[in-house]
């Protein structure tokens, strides 16, 4: 039962986080994994555990949120440089480069410490096994706060979709909406990563599928994304447990096989639109 509950929580959190990031950046390629935010949370957690002996679950979650926020800010600033501002392609490239660099740094931190690497190698892959009710109860307040921030920012996200100038003309404080929504997304992503490790593509696949059902109104899109994300994670976990007899494939390994083809389809679709 704790494993199932964790799958629901992780799927909902990552899906809502991805939906919010796509709204804030107006970028269909936005995703916690592609933007390097999962890698940032991983590096912060691994660094805290390796060098400072951090073991308290609440402290681990705080570290993950801080790492997520730092990387999200860095990627957006780098992607905004140059002519044209923060275009989808520039943000995706900045996120991919940052993710690769941070993943290498995680390996560099862990390699000299064989004992630590052995303890956290399963966490790095990303999975929902081995969770306890105690950890879930500690994470619940953070996740509720993050989800409520995103849900209460839904109207502002709808305004952002019209463009900054029109949103300002309608009375929306664009900068405040972006900052507040991003805080909610970062909390959800950071805590989910602290609980289950870096699981990618959920925040990319789910929002696009849900838009086909309910459109772009975030008052409906966010709750449906949370539900669909929970279903997707549980499906991937079940698939990983039945594919190989007598063994188990972690969710973090299954999701790229689902998300990578979808990511390619989105990129090709975006390129056709630009042409």
PDB file of C-alpha atoms in Angstrom, residues 9 51 61 85 93 172 220 242 259 262:
ATOM      1  CA  UNK A   9       1.880  11.076  -5.141  1.00  0.00           C
ATOM      2  CA  UNK A  51      29.741  15.523   2.630  1.00  0.00           C
ATOM      3  CA  UNK A  61      13.507  17.378   0.964  1.00  0.00           C
ATOM      4  CA  UNK A  85      14.663  35.785 -25.241  1.00  0.00           C
ATOM      5  CA  UNK A  93      19.252  23.129 -25.007  1.00  0.00           C
ATOM      6  CA  UNK A 172      -2.348  40.220 -14.290  1.00  0.00           C
ATOM      7  CA  UNK A 220      -9.138  21.731 -15.381  1.00  0.00           C
ATOM      8  CA  UNK A 242       5.768  -8.100 -14.825  1.00  0.00           C
ATOM      9  CA  UNK A 259       8.675   9.467 -22.883  1.00  0.00           C
ATOM     10  CA  UNK A 262       6.786  11.305 -27.257  1.00  0.00           C
TER      11      UNK A 262
END
